[in-house]
Amino acid sequence: MPKHTELFSVQSNALSSIVKVYNKTEESLAEDVLSLKKWMNDQHHLPEILDDKSVQNFLILNKCNIEKAKAKIDMYYTFRSQVPDMVKNINPRCSIMKEVATLVYLVFLPKMTKDMYRVFVAKCRTKDKLDQIDLYDALKMAANLQEIRLKEDIMFGDVIIFDLEGTSVRFLSKLTPTFLMTFITLYKKVYSLPLKGVYLINSVPYVETILTIVKALVTPKLFGRIHVCKDANILKEHFPLEMLPKDYGGTEKSIEELHELYPLKYQEYQDRFDLLDKLRVNESLRPARLADGNDEFLGYHGNFKKLEID
């Protein structure tokens, strides 16, 4: 199906500027893409050879380091086999995913920041249905969004805005150490997404308890990138108005308007999501152990919901 719904606006000089950070050119990046695709062809345990755009993003996500990109591409497929809970009922056409879309907003802002980062906004749609929200299902929905980004965006770094308006202590208590570790692990280990900033807006007192847990799970450098604000005014200090949705005093489409674009985009990629339901690695054909800590992460009997945190 032709792609008509544009979710991501990418600056014309974004790719050349980003690869320059890693002492690359667009030409040398293209050569590395071909090299990685040849490597994938030789990895008989992998179920497919990724498209050029996705491979390009895996390279950028891993600072154009080919060996690290190999490990993350391997992980991209392997976690589907080794962590079945995270891919059960994940297809956007699944009734559970459609229900999640009625409960939460998970949207990327169309415009990049001046540093070419992408801003992601997460917010509950209605406080009357907080108890119905399964955060693991919301995490699956976010993973589906990353699949689209692999095909259409340039994934250089992310900024996350968690809008806590309308939430309750009971709802925030769902942010257990196990769930938070699951979120961090998926973000870093599977997608390698560089997290450049986190904004907790319209904050509530219970957030301090959550931050205590988060501090124990992330590096001091990453924890220092977390900003807490009792309202949304901090966003105007850090982002231009043309980037921000109307909800926060900007001139971009409202969160609701952006949210309504995603079902159309999912339809455009429905064949891909149907294929992902079937793609699994064949461990009997794996030529060597996983690299870059993948074995330790998955443990070959991984189950995110059973991760234990000291």
PDB file of C-alpha atoms in Angstrom:
ATOM      1  CA  MET A   1       0.000   0.000   0.000  1.00  0.00           C
ATOM      2  CA  PRO A   2       1.401   3.454  -0.885  1.00  0.00           C
ATOM      3  CA  LYS A   3       2.552   5.472   2.075  1.00  0.00           C
ATOM      4  CA  HIS A   4       0.524   8.667   2.367  1.00  0.00           C
ATOM      5  CA  THR A   5       0.685   9.415   6.088  1.00  0.00           C
ATOM      6  CA  GLU A   6       3.769  11.414   7.081  1.00  0.00           C
ATOM      7  CA  LEU A   7       4.695  11.093  10.731  1.00  0.00           C
ATOM      8  CA  PHE A   8       8.324  12.184  10.699  1.00  0.00           C
ATOM      9  CA  SER A   9       9.778  15.327   9.236  1.00  0.00           C
ATOM     10  CA  VAL A  10      13.513  14.869   8.677  1.00  0.00           C
ATOM     11  CA  GLN A  11      15.800  17.825   8.050  1.00  0.00           C
ATOM     12  CA  SER A  12      17.409  17.749   4.599  1.00  0.00           C
ATOM     13  CA  ASN A  13      20.922  17.833   6.063  1.00  0.00           C
ATOM     14  CA  ALA A  14      20.185  15.471   8.946  1.00  0.00           C
ATOM     15  CA  LEU A  15      21.893  12.357   7.602  1.00  0.00           C
ATOM     16  CA  SER A  16      25.061  14.088   6.442  1.00  0.00           C
ATOM     17  CA  SER A  17      25.325  15.997   9.732  1.00  0.00           C
ATOM     18  CA  ILE A  18      24.758  12.904  11.871  1.00  0.00           C
ATOM     19  CA  VAL A  19      27.254  10.639  10.122  1.00  0.00           C
ATOM     20  CA  LYS A  20      29.837  13.414  10.315  1.00  0.00           C
ATOM     21  CA  VAL A  21      29.658  13.109  14.106  1.00  0.00           C
ATOM     22  CA  TYR A  22      30.988   9.577  13.700  1.00  0.00           C
ATOM     23  CA  ASN A  23      33.640  10.530  11.099  1.00  0.00           C
ATOM     24  CA  LYS A  24      31.579   9.016   8.302  1.00  0.00           C
ATOM     25  CA  THR A  25      30.163  10.232   5.017  1.00  0.00           C
ATOM     26  CA  GLU A  26      26.880   9.221   3.414  1.00  0.00           C
ATOM     27  CA  GLU A  27      28.913   7.214   0.910  1.00  0.00           C
ATOM     28  CA  SER A  28      30.881   5.296   3.555  1.00  0.00           C
ATOM     29  CA  LEU A  29      27.662   4.715   5.514  1.00  0.00           C
ATOM     30  CA  ALA A  30      26.084   3.195   2.397  1.00  0.00           C
ATOM     31  CA  GLU A  31      29.103   0.898   2.078  1.00  0.00           C
ATOM     32  CA  ASP A  32      28.654  -0.199   5.708  1.00  0.00           C
ATOM     33  CA  VAL A  33      24.974  -0.889   5.040  1.00  0.00           C
ATOM     34  CA  LEU A  34      25.936  -3.221   2.191  1.00  0.00           C
ATOM     35  CA  SER A  35      28.554  -4.881   4.393  1.00  0.00           C
ATOM     36  CA  LEU A  36      25.992  -5.540   7.122  1.00  0.00           C
ATOM     37  CA  LYS A  37      23.466  -6.931   4.660  1.00  0.00           C
ATOM     38  CA  LYS A  38      26.108  -9.329   3.336  1.00  0.00           C
ATOM     39  CA  TRP A  39      26.814 -10.356   6.917  1.00  0.00           C
ATOM     40  CA  MET A  40      23.098 -10.967   7.515  1.00  0.00           C
ATOM     41  CA  ASN A  41      22.978 -13.157   4.433  1.00  0.00           C
ATOM     42  CA  ASP A  42      25.677 -15.350   5.991  1.00  0.00           C
ATOM     43  CA  GLN A  43      23.837 -15.596   9.324  1.00  0.00           C
ATOM     44  CA  HIS A  44      21.602 -18.532   8.516  1.00  0.00           C
ATOM     45  CA  HIS A  45      19.880 -18.391  11.891  1.00  0.00           C
ATOM     46  CA  LEU A  46      18.432 -14.963  11.055  1.00  0.00           C
ATOM     47  CA  PRO A  47      15.020 -15.088   9.353  1.00  0.00           C
ATOM     48  CA  GLU A  48      15.504 -12.289   6.804  1.00  0.00           C
ATOM     49  CA  ILE A  49      17.781  -9.572   5.447  1.00  0.00           C
ATOM     50  CA  LEU A  50      16.695  -6.138   6.591  1.00  0.00           C
ATOM     51  CA  ASP A  51      16.025  -3.267   4.195  1.00  0.00           C
ATOM     52  CA  ASP A  52      18.678  -0.571   3.678  1.00  0.00           C
ATOM     53  CA  LYS A  53      16.896   2.078   5.753  1.00  0.00           C
ATOM     54  CA  SER A  54      16.552  -0.144   8.807  1.00  0.00           C
ATOM     55  CA  VAL A  55      20.191  -1.253   8.603  1.00  0.00           C
ATOM     56  CA  GLN A  56      21.209   2.383   8.263  1.00  0.00           C
ATOM     57  CA  ASN A  57      19.346   3.188  11.461  1.00  0.00           C
ATOM     58  CA  PHE A  58      20.951   0.308  13.341  1.00  0.00           C
ATOM     59  CA  LEU A  59      24.339   1.714  12.341  1.00  0.00           C
ATOM     60  CA  ILE A  60      23.437   5.237  13.461  1.00  0.00           C
ATOM     61  CA  LEU A  61      21.998   3.930  16.725  1.00  0.00           C
ATOM     62  CA  ASN A  62      25.310   2.220  17.386  1.00  0.00           C
ATOM     63  CA  LYS A  63      27.521   5.173  16.460  1.00  0.00           C
ATOM     64  CA  CYS A  64      28.309   3.618  13.061  1.00  0.00           C
ATOM     65  CA  ASN A  65      30.130   0.747  14.766  1.00  0.00           C
ATOM     66  CA  ILE A  66      29.563  -2.291  12.550  1.00  0.00           C
ATOM     67  CA  GLU A  67      30.222  -4.894  15.232  1.00  0.00           C
ATOM     68  CA  LYS A  68      27.825  -3.280  17.692  1.00  0.00           C
ATOM     69  CA  ALA A  69      25.230  -2.943  14.947  1.00  0.00           C
ATOM     70  CA  LYS A  70      25.554  -6.671  14.232  1.00  0.00           C
ATOM     71  CA  ALA A  71      24.826  -7.461  17.869  1.00  0.00           C
ATOM     72  CA  LYS A  72      21.753  -5.230  17.942  1.00  0.00           C
ATOM     73  CA  ILE A  73      20.387  -6.596  14.663  1.00  0.00           C
ATOM     74  CA  ASP A  74      20.806 -10.075  16.112  1.00  0.00           C
ATOM     75  CA  MET A  75      19.015  -8.953  19.270  1.00  0.00           C
ATOM     76  CA  TYR A  76      16.204  -7.386  17.225  1.00  0.00           C
ATOM     77  CA  TYR A  77      15.259 -10.862  16.037  1.00  0.00           C
ATOM     78  CA  THR A  78      16.412 -12.971  18.966  1.00  0.00           C
ATOM     79  CA  PHE A  79      14.353 -11.237  21.623  1.00  0.00           C
ATOM     80  CA  ARG A  80      11.199 -12.250  19.721  1.00  0.00           C
ATOM     81  CA  SER A  81      12.073 -15.887  20.292  1.00  0.00           C
ATOM     82  CA  GLN A  82      13.560 -15.612  23.741  1.00  0.00           C
ATOM     83  CA  VAL A  83      11.107 -13.154  25.306  1.00  0.00           C
ATOM     84  CA  PRO A  84       7.729 -14.349  23.993  1.00  0.00           C
ATOM     85  CA  ASP A  85       5.733 -12.253  26.467  1.00  0.00           C
ATOM     86  CA  MET A  86       6.883  -9.110  24.686  1.00  0.00           C
ATOM     87  CA  VAL A  87       5.585 -10.146  21.270  1.00  0.00           C
ATOM     88  CA  LYS A  88       2.370 -11.885  22.281  1.00  0.00           C
ATOM     89  CA  ASN A  89      -0.623  -9.867  21.016  1.00  0.00           C
ATOM     90  CA  ILE A  90       1.686  -7.125  19.750  1.00  0.00           C
ATOM     91  CA  ASN A  91       0.317  -6.852  16.211  1.00  0.00           C
ATOM     92  CA  PRO A  92      -1.482  -3.475  15.801  1.00  0.00           C
ATOM     93  CA  ARG A  93      -4.522  -5.262  14.388  1.00  0.00           C
ATOM     94  CA  CYS A  94      -4.836  -7.224  17.649  1.00  0.00           C
ATOM     95  CA  SER A  95      -7.816  -6.189  19.808  1.00  0.00           C
ATOM     96  CA  ILE A  96      -5.527  -5.625  22.801  1.00  0.00           C
ATOM     97  CA  MET A  97      -3.410  -3.125  20.883  1.00  0.00           C
ATOM     98  CA  LYS A  98      -6.531  -1.355  19.626  1.00  0.00           C
ATOM     99  CA  GLU A  99      -7.753  -1.119  23.210  1.00  0.00           C
ATOM    100  CA  VAL A 100      -4.417   0.358  24.336  1.00  0.00           C
ATOM    101  CA  ALA A 101      -4.850   3.086  21.722  1.00  0.00           C
ATOM    102  CA  THR A 102      -8.113   4.140  23.376  1.00  0.00           C
ATOM    103  CA  LEU A 103      -6.410   4.437  26.764  1.00  0.00           C
ATOM    104  CA  VAL A 104      -3.064   6.146  26.161  1.00  0.00           C
ATOM    105  CA  TYR A 105      -1.424   8.639  23.836  1.00  0.00           C
ATOM    106  CA  LEU A 106       1.944   7.494  22.512  1.00  0.00           C
ATOM    107  CA  VAL A 107       3.086   9.875  19.781  1.00  0.00           C
ATOM    108  CA  PHE A 108       6.261  11.224  18.249  1.00  0.00           C
ATOM    109  CA  LEU A 109       6.375  14.913  17.429  1.00  0.00           C
ATOM    110  CA  PRO A 110       6.773  15.442  13.671  1.00  0.00           C
ATOM    111  CA  LYS A 111       9.657  17.912  13.838  1.00  0.00           C
ATOM    112  CA  MET A 112      13.159  17.128  15.090  1.00  0.00           C
ATOM    113  CA  THR A 113      14.963  19.199  17.680  1.00  0.00           C
ATOM    114  CA  LYS A 114      17.833  21.424  16.525  1.00  0.00           C
ATOM    115  CA  ASP A 115      20.150  18.589  17.562  1.00  0.00           C
ATOM    116  CA  MET A 116      18.166  16.205  15.324  1.00  0.00           C
ATOM    117  CA  TYR A 117      16.612  14.267  18.202  1.00  0.00           C
ATOM    118  CA  ARG A 118      13.055  12.939  18.106  1.00  0.00           C
ATOM    119  CA  VAL A 119      10.588  13.824  20.882  1.00  0.00           C
ATOM    120  CA  PHE A 120       8.154  11.197  22.160  1.00  0.00           C
ATOM    121  CA  VAL A 121       5.074  12.044  24.252  1.00  0.00           C
ATOM    122  CA  ALA A 122       3.293   9.557  26.531  1.00  0.00           C
ATOM    123  CA  LYS A 123       0.073  10.477  28.303  1.00  0.00           C
ATOM    124  CA  CYS A 124      -3.056   8.791  29.643  1.00  0.00           C
ATOM    125  CA  ARG A 125      -6.118   9.665  27.560  1.00  0.00           C
ATOM    126  CA  THR A 126      -8.648   9.640  30.398  1.00  0.00           C
ATOM    127  CA  LYS A 127      -8.310   9.375  34.148  1.00  0.00           C
ATOM    128  CA  ASP A 128     -11.545   7.369  34.307  1.00  0.00           C
ATOM    129  CA  LYS A 129      -9.865   4.300  32.783  1.00  0.00           C
ATOM    130  CA  LEU A 130      -6.480   4.296  34.484  1.00  0.00           C
ATOM    131  CA  ASP A 131      -7.069   0.881  36.031  1.00  0.00           C
ATOM    132  CA  GLN A 132      -7.573  -0.638  32.576  1.00  0.00           C
ATOM    133  CA  ILE A 133      -4.094   0.316  31.375  1.00  0.00           C
ATOM    134  CA  ASP A 134      -1.598  -2.541  31.234  1.00  0.00           C
ATOM    135  CA  LEU A 135       1.809  -0.899  31.026  1.00  0.00           C
ATOM    136  CA  TYR A 136       3.340  -3.935  29.349  1.00  0.00           C
ATOM    137  CA  ASP A 137       0.781  -3.635  26.550  1.00  0.00           C
ATOM    138  CA  ALA A 138       1.589   0.071  26.268  1.00  0.00           C
ATOM    139  CA  LEU A 139       5.249  -0.890  25.967  1.00  0.00           C
ATOM    140  CA  LYS A 140       4.362  -3.230  23.102  1.00  0.00           C
ATOM    141  CA  MET A 141       2.572  -0.380  21.372  1.00  0.00           C
ATOM    142  CA  ALA A 142       5.702   1.742  21.741  1.00  0.00           C
ATOM    143  CA  ALA A 143       7.746  -1.090  20.190  1.00  0.00           C
ATOM    144  CA  ASN A 144       5.430  -1.029  17.162  1.00  0.00           C
ATOM    145  CA  LEU A 145       6.146   2.667  16.772  1.00  0.00           C
ATOM    146  CA  GLN A 146       9.873   1.956  16.741  1.00  0.00           C
ATOM    147  CA  GLU A 147       9.315  -0.513  13.905  1.00  0.00           C
ATOM    148  CA  ILE A 148       7.865   2.285  11.789  1.00  0.00           C
ATOM    149  CA  ARG A 149      10.704   4.599  12.761  1.00  0.00           C
ATOM    150  CA  LEU A 150      13.253   2.063  11.536  1.00  0.00           C
ATOM    151  CA  LYS A 151      11.696   2.383   8.082  1.00  0.00           C
ATOM    152  CA  GLU A 152      11.029   6.126   7.932  1.00  0.00           C
ATOM    153  CA  ASP A 153      12.976   8.125  10.518  1.00  0.00           C
ATOM    154  CA  ILE A 154      16.625   8.832  11.287  1.00  0.00           C
ATOM    155  CA  MET A 155      17.152   7.514  14.802  1.00  0.00           C
ATOM    156  CA  PHE A 156      19.909   9.619  16.311  1.00  0.00           C
ATOM    157  CA  GLY A 157      18.549  10.217  19.792  1.00  0.00           C
ATOM    158  CA  ASP A 158      15.295  10.504  21.732  1.00  0.00           C
ATOM    159  CA  VAL A 159      13.708  12.872  24.203  1.00  0.00           C
ATOM    160  CA  ILE A 160      10.739  11.524  26.168  1.00  0.00           C
ATOM    161  CA  ILE A 161       7.937  13.587  27.686  1.00  0.00           C
ATOM    162  CA  PHE A 162       5.819  11.784  30.270  1.00  0.00           C
ATOM    163  CA  ASP A 163       2.704  13.876  30.926  1.00  0.00           C
ATOM    164  CA  LEU A 164       1.370  12.767  34.300  1.00  0.00           C
ATOM    165  CA  GLU A 165      -1.800  14.877  34.177  1.00  0.00           C
ATOM    166  CA  GLY A 166      -4.759  12.908  35.482  1.00  0.00           C
ATOM    167  CA  THR A 167      -2.704  10.058  36.901  1.00  0.00           C
ATOM    168  CA  SER A 168      -3.142   8.717  40.418  1.00  0.00           C
ATOM    169  CA  VAL A 169      -0.963   7.125  43.062  1.00  0.00           C
ATOM    170  CA  ARG A 170      -2.627   3.803  42.292  1.00  0.00           C
ATOM    171  CA  PHE A 171      -1.760   4.086  38.609  1.00  0.00           C
ATOM    172  CA  LEU A 172       1.826   5.187  39.226  1.00  0.00           C
ATOM    173  CA  SER A 173       2.293   2.238  41.578  1.00  0.00           C
ATOM    174  CA  LYS A 174       2.237   0.103  38.412  1.00  0.00           C
ATOM    175  CA  LEU A 175       5.681   1.527  37.648  1.00  0.00           C
ATOM    176  CA  THR A 176       7.367  -1.241  39.608  1.00  0.00           C
ATOM    177  CA  PRO A 177      11.118  -1.882  39.550  1.00  0.00           C
ATOM    178  CA  THR A 178      10.477  -4.862  37.268  1.00  0.00           C
ATOM    179  CA  PHE A 179       8.503  -2.807  34.753  1.00  0.00           C
ATOM    180  CA  LEU A 180      10.988   0.053  34.815  1.00  0.00           C
ATOM    181  CA  MET A 181      13.837  -2.384  34.214  1.00  0.00           C
ATOM    182  CA  THR A 182      11.876  -3.918  31.349  1.00  0.00           C
ATOM    183  CA  PHE A 183      11.386  -0.498  29.769  1.00  0.00           C
ATOM    184  CA  ILE A 184      15.044   0.472  30.157  1.00  0.00           C
ATOM    185  CA  THR A 185      16.272  -2.890  28.869  1.00  0.00           C
ATOM    186  CA  LEU A 186      14.053  -2.842  25.795  1.00  0.00           C
ATOM    187  CA  TYR A 187      15.037   0.745  25.042  1.00  0.00           C
ATOM    188  CA  LYS A 188      18.749   0.238  25.412  1.00  0.00           C
ATOM    189  CA  LYS A 189      19.458  -3.437  24.718  1.00  0.00           C
ATOM    190  CA  VAL A 190      17.081  -4.110  21.837  1.00  0.00           C
ATOM    191  CA  TYR A 191      16.837  -0.754  20.080  1.00  0.00           C
ATOM    192  CA  SER A 192      19.985   0.979  21.398  1.00  0.00           C
ATOM    193  CA  LEU A 193      18.069   4.253  21.493  1.00  0.00           C
ATOM    194  CA  PRO A 194      20.213   7.073  22.938  1.00  0.00           C
ATOM    195  CA  LEU A 195      18.096   8.830  25.541  1.00  0.00           C
ATOM    196  CA  LYS A 196      18.954  12.531  25.516  1.00  0.00           C
ATOM    197  CA  GLY A 197      16.370  13.792  27.987  1.00  0.00           C
ATOM    198  CA  VAL A 198      13.275  12.853  30.002  1.00  0.00           C
ATOM    199  CA  TYR A 199      10.641  15.380  31.094  1.00  0.00           C
ATOM    200  CA  LEU A 200       8.094  14.468  33.764  1.00  0.00           C
ATOM    201  CA  ILE A 201       5.506  17.220  33.466  1.00  0.00           C
ATOM    202  CA  ASN A 202       2.382  17.890  35.533  1.00  0.00           C
ATOM    203  CA  SER A 203       4.176  15.956  38.214  1.00  0.00           C
ATOM    204  CA  VAL A 204       2.657  14.491  41.358  1.00  0.00           C
ATOM    205  CA  PRO A 205       4.331  13.792  44.747  1.00  0.00           C
ATOM    206  CA  TYR A 206       4.536  10.026  44.220  1.00  0.00           C
ATOM    207  CA  VAL A 207       6.987  10.607  41.370  1.00  0.00           C
ATOM    208  CA  GLU A 208       9.783  11.058  43.893  1.00  0.00           C
ATOM    209  CA  THR A 209       9.359   7.427  44.960  1.00  0.00           C
ATOM    210  CA  ILE A 210       9.574   6.285  41.346  1.00  0.00           C
ATOM    211  CA  LEU A 211      12.686   8.387  40.769  1.00  0.00           C
ATOM    212  CA  THR A 212      14.362   6.693  43.707  1.00  0.00           C
ATOM    213  CA  ILE A 213      13.866   3.372  41.941  1.00  0.00           C
ATOM    214  CA  VAL A 214      14.995   4.750  38.587  1.00  0.00           C
ATOM    215  CA  LYS A 215      18.158   6.172  40.133  1.00  0.00           C
ATOM    216  CA  ALA A 216      19.169   2.669  41.157  1.00  0.00           C
ATOM    217  CA  LEU A 217      18.629   1.324  37.624  1.00  0.00           C
ATOM    218  CA  VAL A 218      20.347   3.884  35.403  1.00  0.00           C
ATOM    219  CA  THR A 219      23.709   5.603  35.206  1.00  0.00           C
ATOM    220  CA  PRO A 220      24.224   8.931  37.011  1.00  0.00           C
ATOM    221  CA  LYS A 221      24.673  10.567  33.597  1.00  0.00           C
ATOM    222  CA  LEU A 222      21.263   9.379  32.396  1.00  0.00           C
ATOM    223  CA  PHE A 223      19.572  10.182  35.703  1.00  0.00           C
ATOM    224  CA  GLY A 224      20.883  13.728  35.393  1.00  0.00           C
ATOM    225  CA  ARG A 225      18.890  14.106  32.177  1.00  0.00           C
ATOM    226  CA  ILE A 226      15.569  13.670  33.979  1.00  0.00           C
ATOM    227  CA  HIS A 227      13.620  16.890  34.544  1.00  0.00           C
ATOM    228  CA  VAL A 228      10.585  17.108  36.836  1.00  0.00           C
ATOM    229  CA  CYS A 229       8.094  19.960  36.623  1.00  0.00           C
ATOM    230  CA  LYS A 230       4.743  20.569  38.317  1.00  0.00           C
ATOM    231  CA  ASP A 231       3.329  21.936  35.037  1.00  0.00           C
ATOM    232  CA  ALA A 232       4.230  21.967  31.337  1.00  0.00           C
ATOM    233  CA  ASN A 233       5.992  25.345  31.232  1.00  0.00           C
ATOM    234  CA  ILE A 234       9.424  23.732  31.137  1.00  0.00           C
ATOM    235  CA  LEU A 235       8.721  22.517  27.609  1.00  0.00           C
ATOM    236  CA  LYS A 236       8.573  26.076  26.251  1.00  0.00           C
ATOM    237  CA  GLU A 237      12.007  26.678  27.742  1.00  0.00           C
ATOM    238  CA  HIS A 238      13.574  23.730  25.928  1.00  0.00           C
ATOM    239  CA  PHE A 239      11.660  23.382  22.654  1.00  0.00           C
ATOM    240  CA  PRO A 240      10.538  25.892  19.985  1.00  0.00           C
ATOM    241  CA  LEU A 241       6.798  26.532  19.791  1.00  0.00           C
ATOM    242  CA  GLU A 242       6.596  25.176  16.245  1.00  0.00           C
ATOM    243  CA  MET A 243       7.645  21.774  17.635  1.00  0.00           C
ATOM    244  CA  LEU A 244       5.218  21.638  20.546  1.00  0.00           C
ATOM    245  CA  PRO A 245       1.608  20.422  20.222  1.00  0.00           C
ATOM    246  CA  LYS A 246      -1.198  22.889  20.854  1.00  0.00           C
ATOM    247  CA  ASP A 247      -1.750  21.129  24.187  1.00  0.00           C
ATOM    248  CA  TYR A 248       1.464  22.734  25.467  1.00  0.00           C
ATOM    249  CA  GLY A 249       1.107  26.156  23.901  1.00  0.00           C
ATOM    250  CA  GLY A 250       2.803  25.282  20.626  1.00  0.00           C
ATOM    251  CA  THR A 251       1.662  25.477  17.024  1.00  0.00           C
ATOM    252  CA  GLU A 252       2.036  21.808  16.066  1.00  0.00           C
ATOM    253  CA  LYS A 253      -0.998  19.525  15.737  1.00  0.00           C
ATOM    254  CA  SER A 254      -2.597  18.530  19.042  1.00  0.00           C
ATOM    255  CA  ILE A 255      -1.697  15.214  20.644  1.00  0.00           C
ATOM    256  CA  GLU A 256      -5.140  13.917  19.670  1.00  0.00           C
ATOM    257  CA  GLU A 257      -4.616  14.914  16.037  1.00  0.00           C
ATOM    258  CA  LEU A 258      -1.215  13.240  15.939  1.00  0.00           C
ATOM    259  CA  HIS A 259      -2.613  10.160  17.669  1.00  0.00           C
ATOM    260  CA  GLU A 260      -5.266   9.783  14.966  1.00  0.00           C
ATOM    261  CA  LEU A 261      -2.568   9.418  12.295  1.00  0.00           C
ATOM    262  CA  TYR A 262      -1.135   6.215  13.726  1.00  0.00           C
ATOM    263  CA  PRO A 263      -3.912   3.754  12.774  1.00  0.00           C
ATOM    264  CA  LEU A 264      -3.450   4.905   9.170  1.00  0.00           C
ATOM    265  CA  LYS A 265       0.284   4.324   9.399  1.00  0.00           C
ATOM    266  CA  TYR A 266      -0.220   0.888  10.960  1.00  0.00           C
ATOM    267  CA  GLN A 267      -2.410  -0.050   8.005  1.00  0.00           C
ATOM    268  CA  GLU A 268       0.374   0.935   5.620  1.00  0.00           C
ATOM    269  CA  TYR A 269       2.716  -1.459   7.417  1.00  0.00           C
ATOM    270  CA  GLN A 270       0.245  -4.231   8.197  1.00  0.00           C
ATOM    271  CA  ASP A 271       2.079  -6.721   5.991  1.00  0.00           C
ATOM    272  CA  ARG A 272       5.269  -6.003   7.906  1.00  0.00           C
ATOM    273  CA  PHE A 273       3.612  -6.511  11.293  1.00  0.00           C
ATOM    274  CA  ASP A 274       2.029  -9.750  10.088  1.00  0.00           C
ATOM    275  CA  LEU A 275       5.463 -10.943   8.976  1.00  0.00           C
ATOM    276  CA  LEU A 276       7.020  -9.989  12.303  1.00  0.00           C
ATOM    277  CA  ASP A 277       4.541 -12.305  14.014  1.00  0.00           C
ATOM    278  CA  LYS A 278       6.273 -15.185  12.227  1.00  0.00           C
ATOM    279  CA  LEU A 279       9.918 -14.118  12.212  1.00  0.00           C
ATOM    280  CA  ARG A 280      12.025 -16.120  14.648  1.00  0.00           C
ATOM    281  CA  VAL A 281      15.687 -17.070  14.790  1.00  0.00           C
ATOM    282  CA  ASN A 282      16.750 -20.675  14.296  1.00  0.00           C
ATOM    283  CA  GLU A 283      19.121 -21.270  17.189  1.00  0.00           C
ATOM    284  CA  SER A 284      20.303 -24.573  15.728  1.00  0.00           C
ATOM    285  CA  LEU A 285      21.874 -22.614  12.856  1.00  0.00           C
ATOM    286  CA  ARG A 286      23.529 -19.946  14.971  1.00  0.00           C
ATOM    287  CA  PRO A 287      27.256 -19.873  14.087  1.00  0.00           C
ATOM    288  CA  ALA A 288      28.469 -18.447  17.404  1.00  0.00           C
ATOM    289  CA  ARG A 289      27.386 -17.071  20.750  1.00  0.00           C
ATOM    290  CA  LEU A 290      25.647 -13.739  20.757  1.00  0.00           C
ATOM    291  CA  ALA A 291      27.967 -10.760  21.061  1.00  0.00           C
ATOM    292  CA  ASP A 292      27.917  -7.608  23.173  1.00  0.00           C
ATOM    293  CA  GLY A 293      26.283  -9.102  26.230  1.00  0.00           C
ATOM    294  CA  ASN A 294      23.237 -10.506  24.426  1.00  0.00           C
ATOM    295  CA  ASP A 295      23.599 -13.921  26.029  1.00  0.00           C
ATOM    296  CA  GLU A 296      23.690 -12.404  29.484  1.00  0.00           C
ATOM    297  CA  PHE A 297      20.656 -10.251  28.755  1.00  0.00           C
ATOM    298  CA  LEU A 298      18.411 -12.949  27.355  1.00  0.00           C
ATOM    299  CA  GLY A 299      19.671 -15.921  29.288  1.00  0.00           C
ATOM    300  CA  TYR A 300      17.998 -18.118  26.671  1.00  0.00           C
ATOM    301  CA  HIS A 301      14.903 -18.386  28.831  1.00  0.00           C
ATOM    302  CA  GLY A 302      14.133 -14.695  29.110  1.00  0.00           C
ATOM    303  CA  ASN A 303      10.846 -13.441  30.391  1.00  0.00           C
ATOM    304  CA  PHE A 304      10.686  -9.698  30.986  1.00  0.00           C
ATOM    305  CA  LYS A 305       7.881 -10.023  33.517  1.00  0.00           C
ATOM    306  CA  LYS A 306      10.014 -12.327  35.634  1.00  0.00           C
ATOM    307  CA  LEU A 307      13.122 -10.142  35.722  1.00  0.00           C
ATOM    308  CA  GLU A 308      14.286  -9.748  39.282  1.00  0.00           C
ATOM    309  CA  ILE A 309      15.901  -6.586  40.569  1.00  0.00           C
ATOM    310  CA  ASP A 310      18.070  -6.501  43.674  1.00  0.00           C
TER     311      ASP A 310
END
